[in-house]
PDB file of C-alpha atoms in Angstrom:
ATOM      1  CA  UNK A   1     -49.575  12.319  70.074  1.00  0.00           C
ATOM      2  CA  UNK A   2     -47.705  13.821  67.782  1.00  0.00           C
ATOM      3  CA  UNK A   3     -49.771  17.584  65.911  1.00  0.00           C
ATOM      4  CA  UNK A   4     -48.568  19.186  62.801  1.00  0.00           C
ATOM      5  CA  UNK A   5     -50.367  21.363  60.191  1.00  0.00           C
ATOM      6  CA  UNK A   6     -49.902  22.744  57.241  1.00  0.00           C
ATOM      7  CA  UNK A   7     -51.430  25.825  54.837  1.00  0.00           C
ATOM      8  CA  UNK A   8     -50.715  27.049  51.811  1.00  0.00           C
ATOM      9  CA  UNK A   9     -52.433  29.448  48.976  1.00  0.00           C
ATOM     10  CA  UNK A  10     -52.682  27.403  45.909  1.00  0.00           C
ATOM     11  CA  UNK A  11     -51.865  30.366  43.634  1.00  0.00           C
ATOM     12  CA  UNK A  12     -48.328  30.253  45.484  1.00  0.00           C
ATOM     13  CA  UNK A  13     -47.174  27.167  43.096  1.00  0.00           C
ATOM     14  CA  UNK A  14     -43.116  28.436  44.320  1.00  0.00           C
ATOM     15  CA  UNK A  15     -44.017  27.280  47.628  1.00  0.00           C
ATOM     16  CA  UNK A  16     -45.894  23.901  46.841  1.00  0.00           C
ATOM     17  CA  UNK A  17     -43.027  23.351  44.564  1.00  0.00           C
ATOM     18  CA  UNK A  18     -39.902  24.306  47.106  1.00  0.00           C
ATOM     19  CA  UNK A  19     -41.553  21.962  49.930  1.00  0.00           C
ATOM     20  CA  UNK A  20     -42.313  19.154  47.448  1.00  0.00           C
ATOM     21  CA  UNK A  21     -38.446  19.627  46.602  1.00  0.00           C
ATOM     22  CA  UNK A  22     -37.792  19.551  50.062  1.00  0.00           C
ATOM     23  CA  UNK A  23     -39.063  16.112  51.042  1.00  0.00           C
ATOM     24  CA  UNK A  24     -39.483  16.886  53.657  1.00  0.00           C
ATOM     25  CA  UNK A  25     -43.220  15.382  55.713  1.00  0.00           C
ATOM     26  CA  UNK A  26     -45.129  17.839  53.639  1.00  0.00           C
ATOM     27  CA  UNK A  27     -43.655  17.244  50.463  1.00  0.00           C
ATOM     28  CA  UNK A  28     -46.072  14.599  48.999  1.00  0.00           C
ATOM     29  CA  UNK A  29     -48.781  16.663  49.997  1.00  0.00           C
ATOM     30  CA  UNK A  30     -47.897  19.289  48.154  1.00  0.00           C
ATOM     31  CA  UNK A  31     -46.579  16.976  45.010  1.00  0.00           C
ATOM     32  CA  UNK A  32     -49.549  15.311  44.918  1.00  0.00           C
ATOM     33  CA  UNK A  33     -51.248  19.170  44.965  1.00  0.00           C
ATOM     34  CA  UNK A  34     -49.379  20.400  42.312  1.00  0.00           C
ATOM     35  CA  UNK A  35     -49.936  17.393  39.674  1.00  0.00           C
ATOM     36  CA  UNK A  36     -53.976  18.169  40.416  1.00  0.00           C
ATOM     37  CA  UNK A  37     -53.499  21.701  39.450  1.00  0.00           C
ATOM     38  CA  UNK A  38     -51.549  20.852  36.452  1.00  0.00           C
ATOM     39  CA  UNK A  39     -54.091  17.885  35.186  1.00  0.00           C
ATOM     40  CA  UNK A  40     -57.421  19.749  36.409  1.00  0.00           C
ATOM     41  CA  UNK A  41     -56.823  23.435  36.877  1.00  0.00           C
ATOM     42  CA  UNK A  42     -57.521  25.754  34.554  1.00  0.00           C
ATOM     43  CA  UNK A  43     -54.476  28.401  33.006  1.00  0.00           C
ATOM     44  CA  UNK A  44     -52.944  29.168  36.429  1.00  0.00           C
ATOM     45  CA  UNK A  45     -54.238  25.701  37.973  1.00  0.00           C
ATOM     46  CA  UNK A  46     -56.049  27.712  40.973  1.00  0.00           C
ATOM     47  CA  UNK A  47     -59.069  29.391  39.805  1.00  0.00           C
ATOM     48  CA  UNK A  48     -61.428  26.573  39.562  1.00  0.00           C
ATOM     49  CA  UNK A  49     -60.138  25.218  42.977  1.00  0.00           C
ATOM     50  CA  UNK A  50     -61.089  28.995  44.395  1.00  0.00           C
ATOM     51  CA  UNK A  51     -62.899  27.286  48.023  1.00  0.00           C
ATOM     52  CA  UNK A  52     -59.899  25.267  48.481  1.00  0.00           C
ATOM     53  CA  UNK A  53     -59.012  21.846  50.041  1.00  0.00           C
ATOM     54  CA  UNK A  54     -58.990  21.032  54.302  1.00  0.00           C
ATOM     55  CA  UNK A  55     -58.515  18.098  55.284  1.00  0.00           C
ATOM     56  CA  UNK A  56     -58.396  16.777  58.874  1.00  0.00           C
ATOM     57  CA  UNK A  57     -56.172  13.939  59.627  1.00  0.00           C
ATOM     58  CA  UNK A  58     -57.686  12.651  63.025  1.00  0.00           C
ATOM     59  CA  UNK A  59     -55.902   9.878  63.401  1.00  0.00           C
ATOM     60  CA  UNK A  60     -52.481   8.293  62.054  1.00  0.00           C
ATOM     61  CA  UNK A  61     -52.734   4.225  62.737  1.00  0.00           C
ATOM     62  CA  UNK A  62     -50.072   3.600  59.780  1.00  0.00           C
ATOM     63  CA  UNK A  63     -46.342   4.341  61.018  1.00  0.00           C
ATOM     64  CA  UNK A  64     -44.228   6.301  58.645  1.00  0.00           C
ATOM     65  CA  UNK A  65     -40.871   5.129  57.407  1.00  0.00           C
ATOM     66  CA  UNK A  66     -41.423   1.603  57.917  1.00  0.00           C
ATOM     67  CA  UNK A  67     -41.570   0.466  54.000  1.00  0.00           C
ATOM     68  CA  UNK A  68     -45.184   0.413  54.711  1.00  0.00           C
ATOM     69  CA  UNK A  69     -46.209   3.154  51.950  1.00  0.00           C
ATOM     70  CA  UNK A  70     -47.633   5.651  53.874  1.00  0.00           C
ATOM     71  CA  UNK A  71     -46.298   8.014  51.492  1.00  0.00           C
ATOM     72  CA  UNK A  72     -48.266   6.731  49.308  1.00  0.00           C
ATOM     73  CA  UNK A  73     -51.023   6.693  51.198  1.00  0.00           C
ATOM     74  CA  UNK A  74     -51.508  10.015  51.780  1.00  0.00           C
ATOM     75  CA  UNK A  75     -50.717  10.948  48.059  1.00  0.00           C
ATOM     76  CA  UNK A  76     -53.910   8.914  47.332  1.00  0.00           C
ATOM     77  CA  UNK A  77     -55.626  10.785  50.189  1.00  0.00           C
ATOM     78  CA  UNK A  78     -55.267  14.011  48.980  1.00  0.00           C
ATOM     79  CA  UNK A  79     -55.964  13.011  44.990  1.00  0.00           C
ATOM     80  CA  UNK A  80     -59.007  11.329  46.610  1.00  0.00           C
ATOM     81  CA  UNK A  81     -60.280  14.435  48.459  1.00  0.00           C
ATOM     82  CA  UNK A  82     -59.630  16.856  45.393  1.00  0.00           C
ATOM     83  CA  UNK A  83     -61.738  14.280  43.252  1.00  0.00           C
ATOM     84  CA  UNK A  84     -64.417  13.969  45.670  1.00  0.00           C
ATOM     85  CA  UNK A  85     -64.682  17.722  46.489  1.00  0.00           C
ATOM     86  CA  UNK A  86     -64.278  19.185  43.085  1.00  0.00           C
ATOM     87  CA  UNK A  87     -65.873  16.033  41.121  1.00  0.00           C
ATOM     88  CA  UNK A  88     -63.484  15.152  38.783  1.00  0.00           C
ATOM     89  CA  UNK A  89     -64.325  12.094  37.399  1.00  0.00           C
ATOM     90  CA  UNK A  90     -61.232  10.276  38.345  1.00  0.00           C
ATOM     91  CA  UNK A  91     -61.527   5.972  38.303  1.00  0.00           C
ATOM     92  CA  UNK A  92     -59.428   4.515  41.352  1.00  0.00           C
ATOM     93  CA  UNK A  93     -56.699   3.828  38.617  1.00  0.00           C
ATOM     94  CA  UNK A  94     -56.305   7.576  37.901  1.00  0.00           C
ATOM     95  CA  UNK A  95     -56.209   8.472  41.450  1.00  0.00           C
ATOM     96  CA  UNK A  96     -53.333   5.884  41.422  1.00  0.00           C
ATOM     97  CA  UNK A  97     -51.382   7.631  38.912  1.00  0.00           C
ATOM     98  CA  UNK A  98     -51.862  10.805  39.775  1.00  0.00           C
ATOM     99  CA  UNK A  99     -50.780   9.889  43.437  1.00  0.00           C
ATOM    100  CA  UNK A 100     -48.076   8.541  41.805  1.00  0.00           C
ATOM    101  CA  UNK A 101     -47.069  11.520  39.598  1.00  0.00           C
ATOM    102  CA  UNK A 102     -47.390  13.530  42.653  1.00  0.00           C
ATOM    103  CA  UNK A 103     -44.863  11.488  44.399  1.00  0.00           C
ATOM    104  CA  UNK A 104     -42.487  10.594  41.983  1.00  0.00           C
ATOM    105  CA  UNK A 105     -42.299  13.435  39.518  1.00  0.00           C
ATOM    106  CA  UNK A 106     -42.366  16.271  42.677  1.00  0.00           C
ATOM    107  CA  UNK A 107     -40.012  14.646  45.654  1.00  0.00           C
ATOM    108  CA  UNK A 108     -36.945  13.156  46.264  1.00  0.00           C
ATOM    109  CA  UNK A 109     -38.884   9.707  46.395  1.00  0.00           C
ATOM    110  CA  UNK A 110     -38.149   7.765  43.842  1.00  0.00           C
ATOM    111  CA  UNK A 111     -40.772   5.767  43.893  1.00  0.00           C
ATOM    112  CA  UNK A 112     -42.606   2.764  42.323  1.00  0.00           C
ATOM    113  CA  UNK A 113     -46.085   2.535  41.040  1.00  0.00           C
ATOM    114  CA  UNK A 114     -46.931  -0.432  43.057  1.00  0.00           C
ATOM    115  CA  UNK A 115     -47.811   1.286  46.786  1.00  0.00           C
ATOM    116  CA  UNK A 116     -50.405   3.181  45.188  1.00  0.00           C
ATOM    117  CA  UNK A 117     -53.061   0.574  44.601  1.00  0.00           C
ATOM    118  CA  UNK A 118     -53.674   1.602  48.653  1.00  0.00           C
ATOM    119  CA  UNK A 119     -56.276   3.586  47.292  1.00  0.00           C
ATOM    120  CA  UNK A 120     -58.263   0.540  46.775  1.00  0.00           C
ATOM    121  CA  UNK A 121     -58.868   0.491  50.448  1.00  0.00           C
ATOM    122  CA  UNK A 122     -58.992  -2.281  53.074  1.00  0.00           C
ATOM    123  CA  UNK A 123     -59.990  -5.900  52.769  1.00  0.00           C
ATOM    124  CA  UNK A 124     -59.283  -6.244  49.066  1.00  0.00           C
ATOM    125  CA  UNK A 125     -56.661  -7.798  46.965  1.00  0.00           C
ATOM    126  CA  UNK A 126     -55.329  -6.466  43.600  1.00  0.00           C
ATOM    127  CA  UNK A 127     -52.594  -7.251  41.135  1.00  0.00           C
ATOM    128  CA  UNK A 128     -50.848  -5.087  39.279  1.00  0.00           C
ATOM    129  CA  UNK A 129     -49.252  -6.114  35.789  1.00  0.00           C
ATOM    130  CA  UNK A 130     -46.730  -3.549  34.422  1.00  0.00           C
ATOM    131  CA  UNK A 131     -45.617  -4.047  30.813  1.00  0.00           C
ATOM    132  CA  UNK A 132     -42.468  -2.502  29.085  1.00  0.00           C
ATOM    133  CA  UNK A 133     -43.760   0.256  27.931  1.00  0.00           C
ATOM    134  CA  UNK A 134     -44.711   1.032  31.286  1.00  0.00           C
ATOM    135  CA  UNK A 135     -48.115   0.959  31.142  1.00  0.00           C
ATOM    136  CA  UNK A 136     -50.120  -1.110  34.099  1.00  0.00           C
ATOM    137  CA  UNK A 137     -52.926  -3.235  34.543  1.00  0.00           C
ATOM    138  CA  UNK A 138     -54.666  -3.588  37.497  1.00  0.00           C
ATOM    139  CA  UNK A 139     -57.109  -6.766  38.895  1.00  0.00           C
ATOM    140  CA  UNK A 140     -58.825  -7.522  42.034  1.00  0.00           C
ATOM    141  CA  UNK A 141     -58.204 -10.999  43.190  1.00  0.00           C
ATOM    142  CA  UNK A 142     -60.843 -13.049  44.913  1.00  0.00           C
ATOM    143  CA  UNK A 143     -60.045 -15.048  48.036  1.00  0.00           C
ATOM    144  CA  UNK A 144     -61.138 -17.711  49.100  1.00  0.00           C
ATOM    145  CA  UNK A 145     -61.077 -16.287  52.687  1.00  0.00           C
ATOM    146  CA  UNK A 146     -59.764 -14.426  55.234  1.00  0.00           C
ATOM    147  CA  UNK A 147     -56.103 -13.882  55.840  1.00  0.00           C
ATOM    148  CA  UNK A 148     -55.445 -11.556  58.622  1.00  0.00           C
ATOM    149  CA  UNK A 149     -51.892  -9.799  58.457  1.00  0.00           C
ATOM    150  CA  UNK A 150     -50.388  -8.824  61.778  1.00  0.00           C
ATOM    151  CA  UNK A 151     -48.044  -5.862  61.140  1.00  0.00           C
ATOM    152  CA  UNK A 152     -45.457  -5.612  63.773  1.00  0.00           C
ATOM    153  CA  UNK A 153     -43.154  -1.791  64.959  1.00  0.00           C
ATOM    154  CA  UNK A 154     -39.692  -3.022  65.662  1.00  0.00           C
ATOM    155  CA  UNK A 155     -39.021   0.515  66.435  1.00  0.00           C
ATOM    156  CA  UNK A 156     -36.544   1.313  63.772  1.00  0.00           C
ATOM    157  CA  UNK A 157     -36.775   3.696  60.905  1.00  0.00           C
ATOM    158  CA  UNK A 158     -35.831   2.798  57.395  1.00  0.00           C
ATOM    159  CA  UNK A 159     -34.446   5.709  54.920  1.00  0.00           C
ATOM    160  CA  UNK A 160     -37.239   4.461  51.766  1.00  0.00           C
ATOM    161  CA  UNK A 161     -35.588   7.301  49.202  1.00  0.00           C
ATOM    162  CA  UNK A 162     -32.388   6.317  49.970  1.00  0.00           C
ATOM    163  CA  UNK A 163     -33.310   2.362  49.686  1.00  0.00           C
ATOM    164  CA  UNK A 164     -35.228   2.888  46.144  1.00  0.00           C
ATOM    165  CA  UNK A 165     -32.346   5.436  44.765  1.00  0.00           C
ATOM    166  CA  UNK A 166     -29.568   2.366  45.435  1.00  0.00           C
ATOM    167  CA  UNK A 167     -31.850  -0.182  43.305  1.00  0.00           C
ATOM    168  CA  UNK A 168     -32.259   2.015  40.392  1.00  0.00           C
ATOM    169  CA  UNK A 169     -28.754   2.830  40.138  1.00  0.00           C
ATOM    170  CA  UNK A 170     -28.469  -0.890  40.166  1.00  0.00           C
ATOM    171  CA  UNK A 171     -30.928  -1.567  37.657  1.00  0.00           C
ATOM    172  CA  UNK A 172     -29.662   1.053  35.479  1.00  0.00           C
ATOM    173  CA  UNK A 173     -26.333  -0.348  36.041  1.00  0.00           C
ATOM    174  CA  UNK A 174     -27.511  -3.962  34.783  1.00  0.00           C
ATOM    175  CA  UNK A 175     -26.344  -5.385  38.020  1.00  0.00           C
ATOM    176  CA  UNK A 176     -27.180  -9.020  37.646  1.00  0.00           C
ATOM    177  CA  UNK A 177     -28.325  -9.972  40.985  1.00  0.00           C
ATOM    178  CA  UNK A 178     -30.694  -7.184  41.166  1.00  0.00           C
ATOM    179  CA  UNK A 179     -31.795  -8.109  37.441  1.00  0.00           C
ATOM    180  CA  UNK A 180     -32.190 -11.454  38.615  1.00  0.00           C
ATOM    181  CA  UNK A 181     -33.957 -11.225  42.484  1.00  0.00           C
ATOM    182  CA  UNK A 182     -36.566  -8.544  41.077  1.00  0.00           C
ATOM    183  CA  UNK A 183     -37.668 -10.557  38.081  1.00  0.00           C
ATOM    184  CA  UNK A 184     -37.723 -13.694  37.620  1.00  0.00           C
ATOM    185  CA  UNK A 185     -37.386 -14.790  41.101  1.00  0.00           C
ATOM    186  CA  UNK A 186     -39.992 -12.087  41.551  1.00  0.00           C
ATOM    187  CA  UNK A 187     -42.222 -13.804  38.778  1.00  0.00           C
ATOM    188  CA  UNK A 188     -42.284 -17.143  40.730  1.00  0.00           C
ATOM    189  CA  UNK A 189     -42.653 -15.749  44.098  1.00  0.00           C
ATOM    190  CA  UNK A 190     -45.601 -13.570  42.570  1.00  0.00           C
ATOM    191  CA  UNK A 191     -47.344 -16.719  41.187  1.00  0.00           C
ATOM    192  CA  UNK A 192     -47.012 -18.159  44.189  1.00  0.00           C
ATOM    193  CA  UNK A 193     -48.278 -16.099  46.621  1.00  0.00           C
ATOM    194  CA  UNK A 194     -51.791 -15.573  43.688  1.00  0.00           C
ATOM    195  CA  UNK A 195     -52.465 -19.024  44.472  1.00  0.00           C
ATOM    196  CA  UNK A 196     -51.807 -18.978  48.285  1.00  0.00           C
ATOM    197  CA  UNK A 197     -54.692 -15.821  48.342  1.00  0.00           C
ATOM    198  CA  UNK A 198     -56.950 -16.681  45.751  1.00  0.00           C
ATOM    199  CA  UNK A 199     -57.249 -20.245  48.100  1.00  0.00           C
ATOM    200  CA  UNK A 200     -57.253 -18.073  51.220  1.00  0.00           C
ATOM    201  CA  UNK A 201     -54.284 -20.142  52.721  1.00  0.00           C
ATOM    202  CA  UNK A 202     -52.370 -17.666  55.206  1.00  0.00           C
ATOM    203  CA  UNK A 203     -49.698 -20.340  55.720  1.00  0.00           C
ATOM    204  CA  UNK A 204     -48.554 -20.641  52.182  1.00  0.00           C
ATOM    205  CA  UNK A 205     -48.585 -17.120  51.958  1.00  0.00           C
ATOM    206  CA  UNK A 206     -46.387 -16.663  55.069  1.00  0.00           C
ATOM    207  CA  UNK A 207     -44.484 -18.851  53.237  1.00  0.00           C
ATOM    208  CA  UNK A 208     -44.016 -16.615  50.425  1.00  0.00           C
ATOM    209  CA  UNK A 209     -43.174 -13.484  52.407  1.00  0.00           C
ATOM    210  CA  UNK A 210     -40.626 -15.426  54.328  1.00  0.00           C
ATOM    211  CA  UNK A 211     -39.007 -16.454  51.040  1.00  0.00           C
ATOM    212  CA  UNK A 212     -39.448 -12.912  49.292  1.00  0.00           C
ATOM    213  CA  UNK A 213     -37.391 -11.302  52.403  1.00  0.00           C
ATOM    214  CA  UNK A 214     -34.551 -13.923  51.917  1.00  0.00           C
ATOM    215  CA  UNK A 215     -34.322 -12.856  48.519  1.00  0.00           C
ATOM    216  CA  UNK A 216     -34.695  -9.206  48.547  1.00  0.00           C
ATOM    217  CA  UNK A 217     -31.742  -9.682  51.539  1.00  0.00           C
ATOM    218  CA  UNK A 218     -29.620 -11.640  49.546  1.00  0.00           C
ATOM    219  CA  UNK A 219     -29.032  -8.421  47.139  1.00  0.00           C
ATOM    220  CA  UNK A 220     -30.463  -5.515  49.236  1.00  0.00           C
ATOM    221  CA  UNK A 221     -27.727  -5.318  51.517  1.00  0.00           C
ATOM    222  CA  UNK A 222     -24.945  -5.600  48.990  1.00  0.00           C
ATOM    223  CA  UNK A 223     -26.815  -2.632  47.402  1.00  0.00           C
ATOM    224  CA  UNK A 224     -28.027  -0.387  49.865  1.00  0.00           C
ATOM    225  CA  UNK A 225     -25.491  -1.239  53.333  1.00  0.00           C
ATOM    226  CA  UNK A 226     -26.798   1.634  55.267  1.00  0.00           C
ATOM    227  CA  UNK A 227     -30.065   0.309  55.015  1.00  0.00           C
TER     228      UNK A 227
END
């Protein structure tokens, strides 16, 4: 498979910043790097992280550029391994934000705060309530049993930062569809699909997804075409 590593001296913030600007595969690493230096470091951001930070990515079983939030995924991984390392006392939630800082304040990605609750792991459900102000709640939800999801590689590549740069412009735009598909139809599909897992009924829930992806179409491709 596919090897590629990647080292850099902490003190050399230009660096961390230029590849983070880059966004290029290295840049959430390092955005994610840079917003622990800045929230944990002390003066300079390097001294009290003097041994450093390795970590070994064995093996990759989640495919990039699928809309599958790998980015965020490895955001999360690296806020994880500076927390665990260096003991910093972060919940899940502010490994979340962080990851999310690191990623949306430091790349090209402009990115939701959603893909982050990965960092609750496997085998769990959560919710995540934002209100206006921006601030977010998050819940686990219990089910009621197992729903397995199969994930399947068509083999094509989505552009993500492209995709998420069309529906701001549309938001920000006050387009109405967009207005309309990502909240209240979003609403209803979300209440939906809450009741479908907290009764552990995969079939409803398929149900959902299936309806979701007819209404993100019926707007997506009249804002992003490429895509």
């Amino acid at each position: 498979g596919h090897r590629a590593t990647f080292a850099c001296d902490l003190r050399d913030r230009e660096r961390l910043s230029d590849e983070a600007r880059a966004g290029g595969f290295w840049s959430y690493v390092c955005g994610t790097v840079l917003e622990v230096l800045d929230a944990y470091g002390d003066g300079e951001g390097c001294d009290y992280f003097r041994r450093g930070v390795a970590v070994r990515n064995y093996s990759t079983t989640l495919p990039t550029k699928k809309g599958l939030s790998s980015s965020a995924a490895v955001c999360v991984l690296i806020a994880r391994c500076f927390n665990e390392l260096y003991s910093l006392g972060m919940t899940t939630t502010d490994e979340m934000a962080l990851a999310y800082r690191g990623e949306s304040a430091r790349t090209p990605s402009a990115c939701g705060a959603m893909d982050q609750a990965c960092a609750f792991g496997g085998g769990r459900a959560v919710v995540l309530t934002f209100d206006k102000g921006g601030s977010m709640d998050v819940r686990e939800v219990e089910c009621a049993g197992d729903i397995c999801v199969l994930v399947g590689d068509l083999g094509r590549a989505k552009d993500t930062v492209t995709i998420l740069a069309s529906l701001q412009s549309a938001f920000k735009a006050g387009h109405e569809g967009a207005l309309e598909a990502f909240g209240p139809k979003n609403e209803a599909l979300m209440t939906r699909a809450l009741d479908a897992i907290k009764k552990g009924d995969a079939q409803a829930l398929g149900v959902v997804y299936t309806d979701a992806q007819r209404v993100f179409d019926s707007v997506g491709r009249e804002l992003c075409p490429s895509e």
